Amino acid sequence: MERLHSPAELEAFRKAVLTDRAPDQPCITLCAGSACHACGCNDVAEAVRVELAKQGLADRVHLRLTGCHGFCERGPILVIQPESVCYFQLTAADVPEIIEKTVKAGERVERLLYVDPDSGDPLAREDEIPFYKHQQRIVFGSNGSIDPKSIEDYVAIGGYSALAKALSEMTPEQVLDEVKRANLRGRGGGGFPAGIKWEGTRNAPDPVKYVVVNADEGDPGAYMDRSLLEGNPHAVLEGLILGAYAVGAHEGYVYVRQEYPLAVENVTLAIQKAEELGLLGDDILGSGFSFRVKVHRGAGAFVCGESTALMTALEGRVGEPRPKYIRSNVRGLWNRPTVLNNVETWANVPLIIQNGADWFTRIGTETSSGTKIFSIVGKITNTGLVEVPMGMPLRDIVYKIGGGIPGGKRLKAVQTGGPSGGCLPEHMLDLPVGFDELTQAGSMMGSGGMIVMDEDTCMVDVARYFIEFLTDESCGKCVPCREGLRQMLAILTRICRGEGRDGDLEILEDLSVVAKEAALCGLGKSAPNPFLSTLRYFRDEYEAHIREKRCPALSCKDLIAFHIDPDRCRACGRCRRKCPAEAISGAKNVIHQIDQDLCTKCGTCLEVCPERFGAVRKISGEPVPPPLPEDQRTVRARG
Amino acid sequence: MSEVRLQIDGQEVAAPEGATVLEAAQGAGIPIPTLCHHEKLEPFGSCRLCTVEVERGGRKQHVVSCVYPVAEGLTVRTRTPEIERIRRVILELYLAHAPEAPRLKALAEEYGADKDRFGKESSFCIHCGLCVRYCAEVKKKHAVGFINRGTKKEIAFVPDIAARECWKCKECFPLCPTSWLQAAYVLVEGILFPREEQQA
Amino acid sequence: MDIARVDQIIDRYGADESYLIQVLLDIQTENNWLPHEALERVAERLRVPLSRILHIATFYKAFSTVPKGRHRIHVCMGTACHVRGAQRVLDAVQEATGIKPGETDLELKFSLETVNCLGCCALGPVMEIDGKTYGKMTPAETAEALRNHD
Ligand SMILES: Cc1cc2nc3c(=O)[nH]c(=O)nc-3n(C[C@H](O)[C@H](O)[C@H](O)COP(=O)(O)O)c2cc1C
Ligand code: SF4
Ligand code: SF4
Ligand code: SF4
Ligand code: FES
Ligand code: FES
Ligand code: FES
């Protein structure tokens, strides 16, 4: 590739790329994100290639493998441009029909279209489907239309024009000022204003400064940073270069967890391509500004997402947070001023520079401008990644976009903010999602994890789950976290086992206060949140566990039992055949029974018992009815 | 170096710029309990026992005094009910590991910590890091280090280095607030000596 | 592991201590675990105390200081999978293999690890065997999937 020496040359390059691509030439985009990959998108891609070749269309129809489109629930997803007809949940066998009908004849394949759950109508285009319709995808939208391995694709959609604009028309101060005015708040944790952080670095006297991308994404159950970095690495890179220009850094790092090999691969490739084009390296676009980026793979430790631990890890050490009381934007990596921002924060920067701070602040709310990407998962119909303007009520995200709770169950809580966040109960669903709103409600924005829980989710177990996660991930340096969490976990585990005691909640509250006030880093300080927020909104569940040894959600294994209702069992034998513990006795016409001593409470029998019988029940807090005497076990004809 | 004036527990105190609140308090004869602090070593900030409250511009905050730098006009309180509670719970957590360690017992007495509040843990080590840091920073031998993380974190000798260096040193022994180090050492001795004899 | 190979990996980066974790990751990827001689060599070449390398090798989840089994099982314990019953899947794996997370069986057949979010929450609960993803798992299907490996 030719190196570009000026913004004009970048424009010429863009024109050349666009001319090469006739806009009305059909293009098949296929999601190759993690979830679609697991659902076999590779086979679909291969089938498309074979079919296009067979039909002699190989050079008239383009196939593009993209990053995650967001609607992972319905993968593999195939979109045919320019009409944007979407097909969901494909298999390789569907491909010939799609090519035949849609690509060649412009018709639709009805059976593969999304069906509107309310009206029952088939919907063909992305912008008609409720999941997409209610979103505002300014950051994430490009994911579905570019091949992350192609810098041409990014340039074709206007990529690197913000950089060209900044380098040729703006001073570093102006770039900084624009980001400050946009009130871009950090998307990875506390929501700290990026512009103010950058200013501290810019004003620090040390001439050597660094900029860093935090792609450690440790929140278990969230994958928006991964999908951005996998699907649109150049956007993150462009933001990083702009940040470096604004603060005067000449070296940058992308800290990305090695569990994300595709993200590592794509961002490494993106850096290489950008260097070849002269968008990175010396004298970028002839501006005299030089900047280089290295990729550093994180070796797997949640605490390394914390800013000082991340910097320690970048230096090649054990990722323990530093005890310093000096901000890392003034003394960070190798004690130099360092700007650390989250993947999504960086990806917003080119948009702000391109469209201006005023455009950005018009989106969202007064104190939280722009959009936020959430990973909406758990007990939700449309699992996926959604980008919405800040301030959208939780209810709209869950119901309008997420499609509500599957299986006719009731929503119990929405957990946001990852392990440092909290659970919001049903009655708070009208809360607008914004940094300050969530914090006030006892949760937080965090990096955008949003876990939907229904009536089957035990809130005590959720608290136990997060504390267990954090106990495992604590670096172990300071005592309120290492020892405090160890004890909290022991107590919560006991409660879930039905061995809770009076006074347990008071000890837990004591330990929470001490962790909050005295732990060294954010992990320990926020670790009690999942406990405190569930206690605040679901105290009755704690009390049921402790006092009545009952799990109201019928979820804690030690507090539940499976029982076959003799009046409903029709002796079909399915449960007996499927029970992995061979705990079920019965035969043809003999009412089935579970031997409680053998049962491992796996729940298989409940799942396989035919719905029309519904004979298997989960019970908690009451004794299991005694087994029937042998002579009463014959199934009677129903009268 | 210029002097900084601050207030600790109502008392006017002067300290050199760059000093920590702990040093300033010690200079003024105001006691603050510590476990992981050692004047020859870099501040570590792990035991959190030296937590105090600082107030600056009307904003109150709990910080560890062995790391927090003094600043002009800073107000420090070393004993408030919240601080007492933090120290008491921290000591209770420690006593689950080393209920008989004399220093912990004395502190427990002072703060009313109950040594039986939490179930007993098997390891005596409270991860103050004194042995590890002393060996690395003062002796520069790196014979003992930490392994693992979180609740699984422990100290471990690097056998080859320990066999070579520790016999003639043993300076980290008396630093240990719980005396676990000695036990570990004896253990290593037991493992290493026979092997060395065989080789000899 | 061949010491010359360790040297080659170090030379890819240069003998600078800031590359320590990258070097260890490459050794781990290539060899599946970190043998003691390799760590000693890295300590010597990068001039980093061995005690620090041992801490790193046991601190980060990616590293193992013991050999791993032929088949690597990863059960996702991320929040999305947790609320959809990941524990039941993990229980089923433990029952079938007799090992706990972090362990390898004596025949070196399976190594079991828990991970946090594989990015396929839509398919939760999710498990991976040798990099192949198995979605929407039930305990019965889990046992079945494991039976197909030897
Ligand atoms: C324990 C812990 C883990 C964190 N993990 C992440 C993470 O995985 N990704 C991230 O961007 N920020 C994480 N953060 C927040 C970072 O410390 C930091 O605030 C953030 O990266 C700054 O970028 P932002 O201002 O753009 O959000 C974590 C914080 C803590 C305390
Ligand atoms: S709070 Fe936890 S993770 Fe943070 S430094 Fe202390 S022990 Fe380590
Ligand atoms: S819960 Fe599982 S182990 Fe118990 S009886 Fe049902 S199928 Fe068998
Ligand atoms: S062995 Fe003793 S000196 Fe060493 S870290 Fe543990 S408690 Fe501290
Ligand atoms: S991975 Fe395909 S839509 Fe998310
Ligand atoms: S003495 Fe300050 S934290 Fe231990
Ligand atoms: S939580 Fe299991 S794949 Fe996301």
Coordinates of N, CA and C in Angstrom, one line a residue, chain A residues 275-421:
Chain A
E275 N -0.2 1.7 9.8 CA 1.2 2.1 9.7 C 1.6 2.1 8.2
E276 N 1.1 1.1 7.5 CA 1.5 1.1 6.0 C 0.9 2.3 5.3
L277 N -0.3 2.7 5.7 CA -0.9 3.9 5.1 C -0.4 5.2 5.6
G278 N 0.5 5.2 6.6 CA 1.0 6.4 7.1 C 0.0 7.1 8.1
L279 N -1.0 6.3 8.6 CA -1.9 6.9 9.6 C -1.4 6.7 11.0
L280 N -0.3 5.9 11.1 CA 0.4 5.7 12.4 C 1.9 5.8 12.0
G281 N 2.7 6.1 13.0 CA 4.1 6.1 12.7 C 4.6 7.5 12.7
D282 N 5.7 7.8 11.9 CA 6.2 9.1 11.9 C 5.4 10.0 10.9
D283 N 5.4 11.3 11.3 CA 4.8 12.3 10.4 C 3.5 11.9 9.8
I284 N 2.5 11.7 10.7 CA 1.2 11.1 10.2 C 0.5 12.1 9.3
L285 N 0.2 11.7 8.1 CA -0.5 12.5 7.1 C 0.3 13.8 6.8
G286 N 1.6 13.8 7.0 CA 2.4 15.0 6.7 C 2.3 16.1 7.7
S287 N 1.7 15.7 8.9 CA 1.5 16.8 9.9 C 2.7 17.0 10.8
G288 N 3.6 16.1 10.7 CA 4.8 16.3 11.7 C 4.5 15.5 13.0
F289 N 3.3 15.1 13.2 CA 3.0 14.4 14.5 C 3.3 12.9 14.3
S290 N 4.0 12.3 15.3 CA 4.3 10.9 15.3 C 3.7 10.2 16.4
F291 N 3.3 9.0 16.2 CA 2.7 8.2 17.2 C 2.7 6.7 16.8
R292 N 3.1 5.9 17.8 CA 3.2 4.4 17.6 C 2.3 3.7 18.6
V293 N 1.8 2.5 18.3 CA 1.0 1.7 19.2 C 1.5 0.3 19.3
K294 N 1.5 -0.2 20.5 CA 1.8 -1.6 20.7 C 0.6 -2.3 21.3
V295 N 0.5 -3.6 21.0 CA -0.5 -4.4 21.6 C 0.1 -5.2 22.8
H296 N -0.5 -5.2 23.9 CA -0.1 -6.0 25.0 C -1.2 -6.9 25.5
R297 N -0.9 -8.2 25.4 CA -2.0 -9.2 25.8 C -2.0 -9.3 27.3
G298 N -3.2 -9.2 27.9 CA -3.3 -9.4 29.3 C -3.5 -10.9 29.6
A299 N -2.9 -11.4 30.7 CA -2.8 -12.8 30.9 C -3.9 -13.4 31.8
G300 N -5.0 -12.6 32.0 CA -6.1 -13.1 32.7 C -6.2 -12.8 34.2
A301 N -6.6 -11.6 34.5 CA -6.8 -11.2 35.9 C -7.8 -10.0 35.8
F302 N -8.9 -10.2 36.4 CA -10.0 -9.1 36.4 C -9.4 -7.8 37.0
V303 N -8.6 -7.9 38.0 CA -8.1 -6.7 38.7 C -7.2 -5.9 37.7
C304 N -6.7 -6.5 36.7 CA -5.9 -5.8 35.8 C -6.7 -4.8 34.9
G305 N -8.0 -4.8 35.0 CA -8.8 -3.8 34.4 C -8.7 -2.5 35.1
E306 N -8.4 -2.6 36.4 CA -8.2 -1.4 37.3 C -7.0 -0.6 36.8
S307 N -7.1 0.7 36.7 CA -6.1 1.5 36.0 C -4.7 1.3 36.5
T308 N -4.5 1.3 37.8 CA -3.1 1.2 38.2 C -2.5 -0.2 38.1
A309 N -3.4 -1.2 38.3 CA -3.0 -2.6 38.1 C -2.7 -2.8 36.7
L310 N -3.5 -2.2 35.8 CA -3.2 -2.4 34.3 C -1.9 -1.9 34.0
M311 N -1.5 -0.7 34.5 CA -0.3 -0.1 34.2 C 0.9 -1.0 34.8
T312 N 0.7 -1.5 36.0 CA 1.7 -2.4 36.5 C 1.9 -3.6 35.6
A313 N 0.8 -4.1 35.2 CA 0.9 -5.3 34.3 C 1.6 -4.9 33.0
L314 N 1.3 -3.8 32.4 CA 2.0 -3.3 31.2 C 3.5 -3.3 31.4
E315 N 3.9 -3.0 32.6 CA 5.3 -2.9 32.9 C 5.9 -4.3 33.0
G316 N 5.1 -5.3 32.9 CA 5.6 -6.7 33.0 C 5.6 -7.2 34.4
R317 N 4.8 -6.7 35.3 CA 4.8 -7.2 36.6 C 3.4 -7.9 37.0
V318 N 3.4 -8.3 38.2 CA 2.1 -8.8 38.8 C 1.2 -7.7 38.9
G319 N -0.1 -7.9 38.4 CA -1.0 -6.8 38.3 C -1.7 -6.5 39.6
E320 N -0.9 -6.0 40.5 CA -1.5 -5.5 41.8 C -1.6 -4.0 41.7
P321 N -2.7 -3.5 42.2 CA -2.9 -2.0 42.2 C -1.8 -1.3 43.0
R322 N -1.5 -0.1 42.6 CA -0.5 0.7 43.4 C -1.2 1.4 44.5
P323 N -0.5 1.5 45.6 CA -1.2 2.2 46.8 C -1.1 3.7 46.7
K324 N -0.6 4.3 45.6 CA -0.4 5.7 45.5 C -1.7 6.5 45.6
Y325 N -1.5 7.8 46.0 CA -2.7 8.7 46.0 C -2.5 9.8 44.9
I326 N -1.7 9.4 43.9 CA -1.5 10.4 42.8 C -2.2 9.8 41.6
R327 N -2.9 10.6 40.9 CA -3.7 10.1 39.7 C -2.7 9.7 38.6
S328 N -3.2 8.6 37.9 CA -2.3 8.0 36.9 C -2.2 8.9 35.7
N329 N -3.1 9.9 35.5 CA -3.0 10.7 34.3 C -1.8 11.7 34.6
V330 N -1.3 11.8 35.8 CA -0.2 12.6 36.1 C 1.1 11.7 36.3
R331 N 0.9 10.6 37.0 CA 2.0 9.6 37.2 C 1.4 8.3 37.0
G332 N 1.6 7.7 35.8 CA 1.0 6.4 35.5 C 2.0 5.4 35.1
L333 N 1.9 5.0 33.8 CA 2.8 4.0 33.3 C 4.3 4.5 33.4
W334 N 5.1 3.7 34.0 CA 6.5 4.0 34.2 C 6.6 5.4 34.9
N335 N 5.7 5.7 35.7 CA 5.6 7.0 36.4 C 5.4 8.2 35.5
R336 N 5.0 8.0 34.2 CA 4.8 9.1 33.3 C 3.3 9.4 33.2
P337 N 2.9 10.6 32.8 CA 1.5 10.9 32.7 C 0.9 10.0 31.7
T338 N -0.2 9.4 32.0 CA -0.8 8.3 31.1 C -2.4 8.5 31.1
V339 N -2.9 8.6 29.9 CA -4.3 8.6 29.7 C -4.8 7.1 29.5
L340 N -5.7 6.6 30.3 CA -6.2 5.3 30.1 C -7.7 5.5 29.9
N341 N -8.2 5.0 28.8 CA -9.6 5.0 28.5 C -10.1 3.6 28.0
N342 N -11.4 3.4 28.2 CA -12.0 2.2 27.8 C -12.2 2.2 26.2
V343 N -12.3 1.0 25.7 CA -12.5 0.8 24.2 C -13.6 1.7 23.7
E344 N -14.7 1.6 24.3 CA -15.9 2.4 23.8 C -15.7 3.9 23.9
T345 N -15.0 4.3 25.0 CA -14.7 5.7 25.1 C -13.9 6.2 23.9
W346 N -12.8 5.4 23.6 CA -12.0 5.8 22.5 C -12.8 5.8 21.2
A347 N -13.7 4.9 21.0 CA -14.4 4.7 19.8 C -15.3 5.9 19.5
N348 N -15.7 6.6 20.6 CA -16.5 7.8 20.5 C -15.8 9.0 20.0
V349 N -14.5 9.0 20.2 CA -13.7 10.3 20.0 C -13.8 10.7 18.5
P350 N -13.5 9.8 17.5 CA -13.6 10.3 16.1 C -15.0 10.9 15.8
L351 N -16.0 10.3 16.4 CA -17.4 10.8 16.1 C -17.5 12.3 16.6
I352 N -16.9 12.5 17.8 CA -17.0 13.9 18.4 C -16.2 14.8 17.5
I353 N -15.0 14.4 17.1 CA -14.2 15.4 16.3 C -14.9 15.6 15.0
Q354 N -15.4 14.6 14.4 CA -16.0 14.7 13.0 C -17.3 15.5 13.1
N355 N -18.1 15.3 14.1 CA -19.4 15.9 14.1 C -19.6 17.1 15.0
G356 N -18.6 17.2 15.9 CA -18.6 18.3 16.8 C -19.3 18.0 18.2
A357 N -18.8 18.7 19.2 CA -19.3 18.5 20.5 C -20.8 18.8 20.6
D358 N -21.3 19.7 19.9 CA -22.7 20.1 20.0 C -23.6 18.9 19.5
W359 N -23.2 18.3 18.4 CA -23.9 17.2 17.9 C -24.0 16.1 19.0
F360 N -22.8 15.9 19.7 CA -22.7 14.8 20.6 C -23.6 15.1 21.9
T361 N -23.6 16.3 22.3 CA -24.3 16.6 23.6 C -25.9 16.6 23.3
R362 N -26.2 16.7 22.0 CA -27.7 16.7 21.8 C -28.2 15.2 22.0
I363 N -27.3 14.3 21.9 CA -27.7 12.9 22.2 C -27.6 12.6 23.7
G364 N -28.5 11.9 24.2 CA -28.4 11.6 25.7 C -29.0 12.6 26.6
T365 N -28.5 12.7 27.8 CA -29.1 13.6 28.8 C -28.1 14.7 29.1
E366 N -28.5 15.6 29.9 CA -27.7 16.7 30.3 C -26.3 16.3 30.9
T367 N -26.4 15.3 31.8 CA -25.2 14.9 32.5 C -24.5 13.7 31.9
S368 N -25.2 13.0 31.0 CA -24.6 11.8 30.4 C -24.9 12.0 28.9
S369 N -23.9 12.5 28.2 CA -24.2 12.7 26.7 C -23.8 11.5 25.9
G370 N -24.3 11.4 24.7 CA -24.0 10.3 23.8 C -24.8 9.1 24.1
T371 N -24.3 8.0 23.6 CA -25.0 6.7 23.7 C -24.2 5.8 24.6
K372 N -24.8 4.6 24.9 CA -24.0 3.6 25.6 C -24.4 2.3 25.0
I373 N -23.4 1.4 24.9 CA -23.6 0.1 24.4 C -23.8 -0.8 25.6
F374 N -24.9 -1.6 25.6 CA -25.1 -2.5 26.7 C -25.1 -3.9 26.2
S375 N -24.7 -4.8 27.0 CA -24.7 -6.2 26.7 C -25.9 -6.8 27.5
I376 N -27.0 -6.9 26.8 CA -28.2 -7.3 27.5 C -28.4 -8.8 27.4
V377 N -28.3 -9.5 28.6 CA -28.2 -11.0 28.6 C -29.0 -11.5 29.8
G378 N -29.0 -12.8 29.9 CA -29.7 -13.5 31.0 C -31.0 -13.9 30.5
K379 N -32.1 -13.6 31.4 CA -33.4 -14.1 31.1 C -34.1 -13.1 30.2
I380 N -33.7 -13.0 29.0 CA -34.2 -12.0 28.1 C -34.4 -12.6 26.7
T381 N -35.5 -12.2 26.0 CA -35.8 -12.8 24.7 C -34.7 -12.5 23.7
N382 N -34.3 -11.3 23.5 CA -33.4 -10.9 22.5 C -32.0 -10.6 23.2
T383 N -31.2 -11.7 23.4 CA -29.9 -11.4 24.0 C -29.1 -10.7 22.9
G384 N -28.3 -9.8 23.3 CA -27.4 -9.2 22.3 C -26.8 -7.9 22.8
L385 N -26.2 -7.2 21.9 CA -25.6 -5.9 22.2 C -26.4 -4.8 21.7
V386 N -26.8 -3.8 22.5 CA -27.7 -2.8 22.1 C -27.0 -1.4 22.4
E387 N -27.2 -0.5 21.5 CA -26.7 0.9 21.8 C -27.8 1.8 21.8
V388 N -28.0 2.5 22.9 CA -29.1 3.4 23.1 C -28.6 4.8 23.6
P389 N -29.4 5.8 23.3 CA -29.0 7.1 23.8 C -29.1 7.0 25.4
M390 N -28.2 7.7 26.0 CA -28.3 7.8 27.5 C -29.6 8.4 27.9
G391 N -30.1 7.9 29.0 CA -31.4 8.4 29.5 C -32.6 7.6 29.1
M392 N -32.4 6.6 28.2 CA -33.5 5.7 27.9 C -33.9 4.9 29.1
P393 N -35.2 4.8 29.4 CA -35.6 4.0 30.6 C -35.3 2.6 30.5
L394 N -34.9 2.0 31.6 CA -34.5 0.6 31.6 C -35.6 -0.3 30.9
R395 N -36.9 0.1 31.2 CA -38.0 -0.6 30.8 C -38.0 -0.7 29.2
D396 N -37.7 0.4 28.6 CA -37.7 0.3 27.1 C -36.6 -0.6 26.6
I397 N -35.4 -0.6 27.3 CA -34.4 -1.5 26.8 C -34.8 -2.9 27.0
V398 N -35.4 -3.2 28.1 CA -35.7 -4.6 28.4 C -36.9 -5.1 27.5
Y399 N -37.9 -4.2 27.4 CA -39.1 -4.7 26.7 C -39.1 -4.4 25.2
K400 N -38.9 -3.1 24.8 CA -39.0 -2.7 23.4 C -37.9 -3.3 22.6
I401 N -36.6 -3.3 23.2 CA -35.5 -3.8 22.4 C -35.3 -5.3 22.7
G402 N -35.3 -5.5 24.0 CA -34.9 -6.9 24.5 C -36.1 -7.9 24.3
G403 N -37.3 -7.4 24.0 CA -38.4 -8.3 23.8 C -38.9 -8.9 25.0
G404 N -38.6 -8.5 26.2 CA -39.2 -9.0 27.4 C -38.6 -10.3 27.9
I405 N -39.3 -10.9 28.8 CA -38.7 -12.1 29.5 C -39.3 -13.3 28.8
P406 N -38.5 -14.3 28.4 CA -39.0 -15.5 27.8 C -39.8 -16.4 28.7
G407 N -40.6 -17.3 28.1 CA -41.3 -18.3 28.9 C -42.4 -17.8 29.8
G408 N -42.9 -16.6 29.5 CA -44.0 -16.1 30.3 C -43.6 -15.8 31.8
K409 N -42.3 -15.7 32.1 CA -41.9 -15.5 33.5 C -42.0 -14.0 33.8
R410 N -41.9 -13.7 35.1 CA -41.9 -12.4 35.6 C -40.5 -11.8 35.8
L411 N -40.3 -10.6 35.4 CA -39.0 -10.0 35.6 C -38.8 -9.7 37.1
K412 N -37.6 -10.0 37.6 CA -37.4 -9.7 39.0 C -36.4 -8.6 39.2
A413 N -35.4 -8.6 38.5 CA -34.4 -7.5 38.7 C -33.5 -7.4 37.4
V414 N -32.9 -6.2 37.3 CA -31.9 -6.0 36.3 C -30.6 -5.7 37.0
Q415 N -29.5 -6.4 36.7 CA -28.3 -6.1 37.3 C -27.4 -5.3 36.3
T416 N -26.9 -4.2 36.8 CA -26.0 -3.4 35.9 C -24.7 -3.2 36.6
G417 N -23.7 -2.9 35.8 CA -22.4 -2.5 36.4 C -21.4 -3.6 36.7
G418 N -21.8 -4.8 36.3 CA -20.9 -5.9 36.6 C -20.7 -6.2 38.0
P419 N -19.6 -6.8 38.4 CA -19.4 -7.2 39.8 C -19.4 -6.1 40.8
S420 N -19.1 -4.9 40.3 CA -19.1 -3.7 41.2 C -20.5 -3.0 41.2
G421 N -21.4 -3.5 40.5 CA -22.7 -2.9 40.4 C -23.7 -3.4 41.3

